[in-house]
CSV table of C-alpha atoms in Angstrom, one decimal:
chain,number,residue,atom,x,y,z
A,1,UNK,CA,10.8,33.0,17.7
A,2,UNK,CA,8.5,32.7,14.7
A,3,UNK,CA,5.0,33.9,15.0
A,4,UNK,CA,2.1,34.6,12.8
A,5,UNK,CA,-0.7,37.1,13.8
A,6,UNK,CA,-4.1,37.3,12.2
A,7,UNK,CA,-5.8,40.0,14.2
A,8,UNK,CA,-9.1,39.7,12.4
A,9,UNK,CA,-11.0,36.8,14.1
A,10,UNK,CA,-14.1,37.0,11.9
A,11,UNK,CA,-15.1,39.2,8.9
A,12,UNK,CA,-18.6,39.3,7.4
A,13,UNK,CA,-19.3,40.7,4.0
A,14,UNK,CA,-22.0,40.7,1.4
A,15,UNK,CA,-21.4,39.0,-1.8
A,16,UNK,CA,-19.5,41.0,-4.4
A,17,UNK,CA,-17.7,43.0,-1.8
A,18,UNK,CA,-13.9,43.1,-1.7
A,19,UNK,CA,-12.3,41.8,1.5
A,20,UNK,CA,-8.7,41.9,2.8
A,21,UNK,CA,-7.4,39.4,5.3
A,22,UNK,CA,-4.4,40.6,7.3
A,23,UNK,CA,-1.4,38.6,8.2
A,24,UNK,CA,1.6,39.9,10.2
A,25,UNK,CA,4.6,37.6,10.9
A,26,UNK,CA,7.7,37.6,13.0
A,27,UNK,CA,10.9,35.8,12.2
A,28,UNK,CA,14.6,36.1,12.9
A,29,UNK,CA,15.5,34.4,9.6
A,30,UNK,CA,16.3,36.2,6.5
A,31,UNK,CA,15.1,33.3,4.4
A,32,UNK,CA,11.6,32.2,5.0
A,33,UNK,CA,8.4,31.2,3.3
A,34,UNK,CA,4.8,32.4,3.7
A,35,UNK,CA,1.6,30.6,2.8
A,36,UNK,CA,-2.1,30.9,2.8
A,37,UNK,CA,-4.4,28.0,3.3
A,38,UNK,CA,-8.2,27.9,3.2
A,39,UNK,CA,-10.3,25.7,5.5
A,40,UNK,CA,-13.8,25.3,4.2
A,41,UNK,CA,-16.6,24.1,6.5
A,42,UNK,CA,-15.8,20.5,5.4
A,43,UNK,CA,-12.5,20.8,7.4
A,44,UNK,CA,-9.7,20.1,5.0
A,45,UNK,CA,-6.8,22.5,4.4
A,46,UNK,CA,-6.5,23.8,0.9
A,47,UNK,CA,-3.3,25.4,-0.2
A,48,UNK,CA,-3.7,28.8,-1.9
A,49,UNK,CA,-0.3,30.4,-2.3
A,50,UNK,CA,3.4,30.4,-1.2
A,51,UNK,CA,5.9,33.2,-1.2
A,52,UNK,CA,9.6,33.3,-0.4
A,53,UNK,CA,11.2,36.1,1.4
A,54,UNK,CA,13.1,37.3,-1.6
A,55,UNK,CA,10.1,37.7,-3.8
A,56,UNK,CA,8.1,40.8,-2.9
A,57,UNK,CA,6.2,40.9,-6.1
A,58,UNK,CA,2.5,40.9,-5.6
A,59,UNK,CA,0.5,38.1,-7.1
A,60,UNK,CA,-2.9,37.9,-8.6
A,61,UNK,CA,-4.8,34.7,-9.3
A,62,UNK,CA,-8.3,35.3,-10.6
A,63,UNK,CA,-10.2,37.0,-7.8
A,64,UNK,CA,-7.4,36.4,-5.3
A,65,UNK,CA,-4.4,38.7,-4.8
A,66,UNK,CA,-1.6,38.8,-2.3
A,67,UNK,CA,0.4,41.8,-1.0
A,68,UNK,CA,3.7,40.9,0.5
A,69,UNK,CA,5.6,43.8,2.3
A,70,UNK,CA,8.8,42.9,4.1
A,71,UNK,CA,9.1,46.4,5.5
A,72,UNK,CA,5.9,45.8,7.6
A,73,UNK,CA,6.3,42.0,7.9
A,74,UNK,CA,2.9,41.6,6.3
A,75,UNK,CA,1.4,39.2,3.8
A,76,UNK,CA,-2.2,40.3,3.2
A,77,UNK,CA,-4.8,38.5,1.1
A,78,UNK,CA,-7.5,40.2,-0.8
A,79,UNK,CA,-10.6,38.5,-2.4
A,80,UNK,CA,-12.2,40.6,-5.0
A,81,UNK,CA,-15.9,40.4,-5.7
A,82,UNK,CA,-16.4,37.8,-2.9
A,83,UNK,CA,-18.7,34.9,-3.3
A,84,UNK,CA,-20.6,32.7,-0.9
A,85,UNK,CA,-18.3,29.8,-1.7
A,86,UNK,CA,-15.4,31.9,-0.3
A,87,UNK,CA,-16.9,31.4,3.2
A,88,UNK,CA,-14.2,29.6,5.1
A,89,UNK,CA,-11.4,30.0,7.7
A,90,UNK,CA,-8.3,31.3,6.1
A,91,UNK,CA,-4.9,30.6,7.7
A,92,UNK,CA,-1.6,32.4,7.1
A,93,UNK,CA,1.5,30.3,7.8
A,94,UNK,CA,5.2,30.8,8.0
A,95,UNK,CA,8.0,28.3,7.3
A,96,UNK,CA,11.5,29.1,8.4
A,97,UNK,CA,14.6,27.2,9.3
A,98,UNK,CA,17.7,27.2,7.1
A,99,UNK,CA,19.1,24.5,9.4
A,100,UNK,CA,16.0,22.4,9.6
A,101,UNK,CA,14.9,22.6,6.0
A,102,UNK,CA,11.8,24.7,6.5
A,103,UNK,CA,9.8,21.7,7.5
A,104,UNK,CA,7.5,23.2,10.1
A,105,UNK,CA,4.6,25.4,9.2
A,106,UNK,CA,3.6,27.9,11.9
A,107,UNK,CA,0.0,28.9,11.5
A,108,UNK,CA,-1.8,32.0,12.6
A,109,UNK,CA,-5.1,31.7,14.4
A,110,UNK,CA,-7.1,32.1,11.3
A,111,UNK,CA,-9.7,34.5,10.0
A,112,UNK,CA,-13.3,33.3,9.6
A,113,UNK,CA,-14.8,34.9,6.5
A,114,UNK,CA,-18.6,34.8,6.1
A,115,UNK,CA,-20.0,35.9,2.8
A,116,UNK,CA,-23.7,36.3,2.7
A,117,UNK,CA,-25.8,36.5,-0.4
B,1,UNK,CA,-4.9,14.0,-8.9
B,2,UNK,CA,-2.9,12.4,-6.1
B,3,UNK,CA,-4.0,13.2,-2.6
B,4,UNK,CA,-3.2,12.4,1.0
B,5,UNK,CA,-5.7,10.1,2.6
B,6,UNK,CA,-6.4,9.6,6.3
B,7,UNK,CA,-8.4,6.9,8.2
B,8,UNK,CA,-10.6,6.9,10.2
B,9,UNK,CA,-12.3,10.2,9.6
B,10,UNK,CA,-13.6,10.1,13.2
B,11,UNK,CA,-12.3,8.2,16.1
B,12,UNK,CA,-13.9,8.0,19.5
B,13,UNK,CA,-11.9,6.6,22.4
B,14,UNK,CA,-11.9,6.4,26.1
B,15,UNK,CA,-9.3,8.3,28.2
B,16,UNK,CA,-6.2,6.1,28.7
B,17,UNK,CA,-6.7,4.0,25.6
B,18,UNK,CA,-4.2,3.8,22.8
B,19,UNK,CA,-5.1,5.1,19.3
B,20,UNK,CA,-3.4,4.8,16.0
B,21,UNK,CA,-4.2,7.4,13.3
B,22,UNK,CA,-3.4,6.3,9.8
B,23,UNK,CA,-2.3,8.3,6.7
B,24,UNK,CA,-1.3,7.4,3.2
B,25,UNK,CA,0.9,10.2,1.8
B,26,UNK,CA,1.2,11.0,-1.8
B,27,UNK,CA,3.2,8.1,-3.3
B,28,UNK,CA,6.4,9.8,-4.4
B,29,UNK,CA,6.7,12.2,-1.5
B,30,UNK,CA,9.6,11.9,0.9
B,31,UNK,CA,8.6,14.2,3.8
B,32,UNK,CA,5.7,13.5,6.2
B,33,UNK,CA,4.1,15.6,8.9
B,34,UNK,CA,1.5,15.5,11.6
B,35,UNK,CA,-0.4,18.6,12.7
B,36,UNK,CA,-3.3,19.0,15.1
B,37,UNK,CA,-6.1,21.5,15.4
B,38,UNK,CA,-8.0,21.7,18.6
B,39,UNK,CA,-11.6,22.8,17.9
B,40,UNK,CA,-11.8,26.4,16.9
B,41,UNK,CA,-8.0,27.0,17.3
B,42,UNK,CA,-5.1,27.2,15.0
B,43,UNK,CA,-3.3,24.4,13.4
B,44,UNK,CA,-0.2,23.3,15.3
B,45,UNK,CA,2.8,21.4,14.1
B,46,UNK,CA,3.5,18.1,15.9
B,47,UNK,CA,6.3,16.3,14.0
B,48,UNK,CA,8.1,15.9,10.7
B,49,UNK,CA,9.5,12.6,9.4
B,50,UNK,CA,12.1,11.8,6.8
B,51,UNK,CA,14.1,8.8,5.9
B,52,UNK,CA,12.5,6.7,8.5
B,53,UNK,CA,13.2,9.0,11.4
B,54,UNK,CA,11.9,12.1,13.1
B,55,UNK,CA,13.5,15.2,11.8
B,56,UNK,CA,11.8,17.8,14.0
B,57,UNK,CA,9.1,17.7,16.7
B,58,UNK,CA,7.3,20.2,18.8
B,59,UNK,CA,7.0,20.4,22.5
B,60,UNK,CA,3.5,19.0,22.1
B,61,UNK,CA,5.0,15.7,20.8
B,62,UNK,CA,5.9,14.2,24.1
B,63,UNK,CA,6.6,10.6,25.0
B,64,UNK,CA,2.9,9.7,24.6
B,65,UNK,CA,3.2,10.2,20.9
B,66,UNK,CA,5.1,8.2,18.3
B,67,UNK,CA,5.2,8.0,14.5
B,68,UNK,CA,6.0,5.1,12.2
B,69,UNK,CA,6.2,4.3,8.6
B,70,UNK,CA,5.5,0.6,8.8
B,71,UNK,CA,5.5,-0.1,5.1
B,72,UNK,CA,6.1,1.8,1.9
B,73,UNK,CA,2.8,3.6,1.9
B,74,UNK,CA,1.4,4.2,5.4
B,75,UNK,CA,2.4,6.8,8.0
B,76,UNK,CA,0.9,6.4,11.4
B,77,UNK,CA,0.6,8.5,14.6
B,78,UNK,CA,0.2,6.6,17.8
B,79,UNK,CA,-1.0,8.1,21.0
B,80,UNK,CA,-0.1,5.7,23.8
B,81,UNK,CA,-2.5,6.8,26.5
B,82,UNK,CA,-5.0,9.3,25.4
B,83,UNK,CA,-6.0,12.3,27.5
B,84,UNK,CA,-9.1,14.5,27.2
B,85,UNK,CA,-6.9,17.3,25.9
B,86,UNK,CA,-5.8,15.1,23.0
B,87,UNK,CA,-9.3,15.7,21.5
B,88,UNK,CA,-8.6,17.5,18.2
B,89,UNK,CA,-8.5,17.2,14.4
B,90,UNK,CA,-5.3,15.5,13.4
B,91,UNK,CA,-3.9,16.3,9.9
B,92,UNK,CA,-1.3,14.4,8.0
B,93,UNK,CA,0.7,16.1,5.3
B,94,UNK,CA,3.4,15.2,2.9
B,95,UNK,CA,5.7,17.1,0.6
B,96,UNK,CA,7.9,16.0,-2.3
B,97,UNK,CA,11.2,17.1,-1.1
B,98,UNK,CA,13.0,19.5,1.2
B,99,UNK,CA,12.5,22.5,-1.1
B,100,UNK,CA,9.8,24.5,0.7
B,101,UNK,CA,8.6,25.7,-2.7
B,102,UNK,CA,7.0,22.3,-2.8
B,103,UNK,CA,4.1,22.9,-0.5
B,104,UNK,CA,2.8,20.5,2.0
B,105,UNK,CA,-0.3,18.7,0.9
B,106,UNK,CA,-2.8,18.0,3.7
B,107,UNK,CA,-5.1,15.1,4.2
B,108,UNK,CA,-8.8,15.6,5.2
B,109,UNK,CA,-8.0,15.0,8.8
B,110,UNK,CA,-9.1,12.6,11.5
B,111,UNK,CA,-11.3,13.9,14.3
B,112,UNK,CA,-10.3,12.3,17.6
B,113,UNK,CA,-12.7,12.5,20.4
B,114,UNK,CA,-11.4,11.4,23.9
B,115,UNK,CA,-14.2,10.7,26.4
C-alpha cells in the first residue's frame, strides 16, 4: 500500500537558517510521482514541485531545493535562508497507479514550519 | 491566472442535514477531485471524477456522499445526512488531463462545521 511519512511534526527556526523537511514514502509501483504542497495559515494548498520516479535529479528553485533518493525512498525539501513568510504546513504527497491513472494523491501528515524573526 | 473556486467558504449545519459543497474547476480541465482535511490532520482523498462518472473513490466516500457535475462549470459534493465527524475542510481540485505531470490545482476549501 502507498504511504507517505513525514516524521517531523513541527520545526522551529530563526530567520535565515536553512531547514530540511523530510519525506519518506512507500509504494509497490515502479512508476509514481511525488509532490510537495505548502499550506499557509490562510488554508489553501499551494503546489510547489512534482517529481516522477524516473527522474532522480535534484532540483533547485530559488531558495527551495529537493533531494530525491530512490534508494532510501526519500524526497526531502530544503529551504535555504528561511523567511517568516515560509511559515506554513508543508505536505509531501505520492501519486501512483498505472491502472488508475495516478489520480489519487496520498498525503503525509505534514510538517509545520515556524520561522521567527 | 485561472483558479479553482469553492463556495461557500464556511458552512455550518446541524447533524442529519444535507449539505452541498460547490466548486468551479479550471475551465479546460477534465479531471475533478474532492479531498478533505480534518482539523490538524492530513489531507485525504475522497473521490475523482472524469467523463461524468466516478473514476476512483476512497473508503471514506460511502453512500452518504455523492458527486455531480450538473452543468459545464460546477462540480458538487453532496453529503446526504451529515455526521459530527464530517466536520472538516473540503478541498476541490482539478487537473488538465490524466498525465500526472499536470498537477492538481486546489481550491481554497470549504470549512464544514457540523453541530
